[in-house]
mmCIF file of C-alpha atoms in Angstrom:
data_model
loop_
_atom_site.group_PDB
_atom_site.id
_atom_site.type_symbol
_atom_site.label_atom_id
_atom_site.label_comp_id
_atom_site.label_asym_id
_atom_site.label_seq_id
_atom_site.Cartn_x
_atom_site.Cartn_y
_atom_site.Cartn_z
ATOM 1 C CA UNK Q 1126 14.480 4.131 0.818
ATOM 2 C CA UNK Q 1127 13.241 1.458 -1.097
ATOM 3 C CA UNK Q 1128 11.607 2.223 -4.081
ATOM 4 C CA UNK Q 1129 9.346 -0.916 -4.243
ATOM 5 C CA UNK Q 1130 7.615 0.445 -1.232
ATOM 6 C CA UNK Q 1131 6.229 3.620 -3.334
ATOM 7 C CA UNK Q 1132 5.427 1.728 -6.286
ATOM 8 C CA UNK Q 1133 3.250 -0.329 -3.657
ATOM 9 C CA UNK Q 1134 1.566 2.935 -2.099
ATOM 10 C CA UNK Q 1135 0.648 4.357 -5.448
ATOM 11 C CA UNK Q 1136 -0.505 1.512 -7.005
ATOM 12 C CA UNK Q 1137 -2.831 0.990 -3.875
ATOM 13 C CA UNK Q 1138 -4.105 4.153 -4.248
ATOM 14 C CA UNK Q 1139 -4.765 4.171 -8.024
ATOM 15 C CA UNK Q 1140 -6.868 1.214 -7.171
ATOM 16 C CA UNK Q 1141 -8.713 1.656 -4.096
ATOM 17 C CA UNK Q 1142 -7.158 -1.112 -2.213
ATOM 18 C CA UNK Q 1143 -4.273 -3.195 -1.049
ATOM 19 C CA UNK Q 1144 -6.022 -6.272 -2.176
ATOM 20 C CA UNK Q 1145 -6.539 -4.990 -6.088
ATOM 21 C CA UNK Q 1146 -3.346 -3.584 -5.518
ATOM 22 C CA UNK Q 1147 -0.978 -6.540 -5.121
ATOM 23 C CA UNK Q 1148 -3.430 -8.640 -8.341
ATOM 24 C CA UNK Q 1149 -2.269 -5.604 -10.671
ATOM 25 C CA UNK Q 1150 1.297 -6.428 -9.077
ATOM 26 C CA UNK Q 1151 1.188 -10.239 -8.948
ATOM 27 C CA UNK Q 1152 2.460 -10.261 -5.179
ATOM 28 C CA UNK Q 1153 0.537 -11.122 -1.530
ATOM 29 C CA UNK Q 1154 -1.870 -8.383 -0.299
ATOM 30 C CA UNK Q 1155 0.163 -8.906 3.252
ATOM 31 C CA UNK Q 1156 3.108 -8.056 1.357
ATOM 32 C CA UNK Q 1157 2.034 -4.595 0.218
ATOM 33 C CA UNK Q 1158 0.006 -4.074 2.940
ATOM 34 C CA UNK Q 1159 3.361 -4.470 5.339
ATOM 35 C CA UNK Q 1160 5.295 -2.881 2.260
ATOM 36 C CA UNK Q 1161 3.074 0.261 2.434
ATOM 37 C CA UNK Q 1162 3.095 0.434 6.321
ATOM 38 C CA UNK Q 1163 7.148 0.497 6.142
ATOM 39 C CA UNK Q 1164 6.933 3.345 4.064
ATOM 40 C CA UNK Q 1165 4.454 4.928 6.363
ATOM 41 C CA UNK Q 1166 6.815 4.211 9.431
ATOM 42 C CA UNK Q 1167 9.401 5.775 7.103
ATOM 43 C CA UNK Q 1168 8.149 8.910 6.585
ATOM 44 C CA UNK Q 1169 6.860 8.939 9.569
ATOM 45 C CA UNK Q 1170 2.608 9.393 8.925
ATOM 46 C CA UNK Q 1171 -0.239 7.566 8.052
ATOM 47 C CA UNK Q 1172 -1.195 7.262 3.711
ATOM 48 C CA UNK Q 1173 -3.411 5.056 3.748
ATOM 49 C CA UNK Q 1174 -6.801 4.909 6.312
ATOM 50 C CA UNK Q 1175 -7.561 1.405 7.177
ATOM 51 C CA UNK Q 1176 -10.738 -0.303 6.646
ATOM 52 C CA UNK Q 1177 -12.229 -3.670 5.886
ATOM 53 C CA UNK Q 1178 -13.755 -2.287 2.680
ATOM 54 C CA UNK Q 1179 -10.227 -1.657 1.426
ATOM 55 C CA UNK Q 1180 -7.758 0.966 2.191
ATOM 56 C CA UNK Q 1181 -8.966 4.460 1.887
ATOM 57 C CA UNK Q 1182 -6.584 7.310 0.713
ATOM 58 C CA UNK Q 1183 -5.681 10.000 3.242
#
């Protein structure tokens, strides 16, 4: 497993969103948005609920 992809999925959470999430990591929101859902497809369930006010923890 890549670690990257956690660092992604807690980061997102800490801050409420995928979009504040890849600022505080200096990288494309589609890249830890498709980062995050890897590690989702991974582990085989959803961490994040999906929303257009940002991503909502599970």
């Amino acid at each position: 497993m890549d670690l990257r992809l956690f660092r992604y999925a807690l980061i997102s959470a800490k801050h409420g969103s995928f979009r504040r999430a890849a600022a505080v990591l200096n990288v494309q929101q589609s890249t830890v948005s498709r980062g995050v859902r890897g590690l989702e497809n991974q582990v085989g369930t959803e961490l994040f609920e999906r929303n257009h006010a940002g991503s909502g923890r599970r």
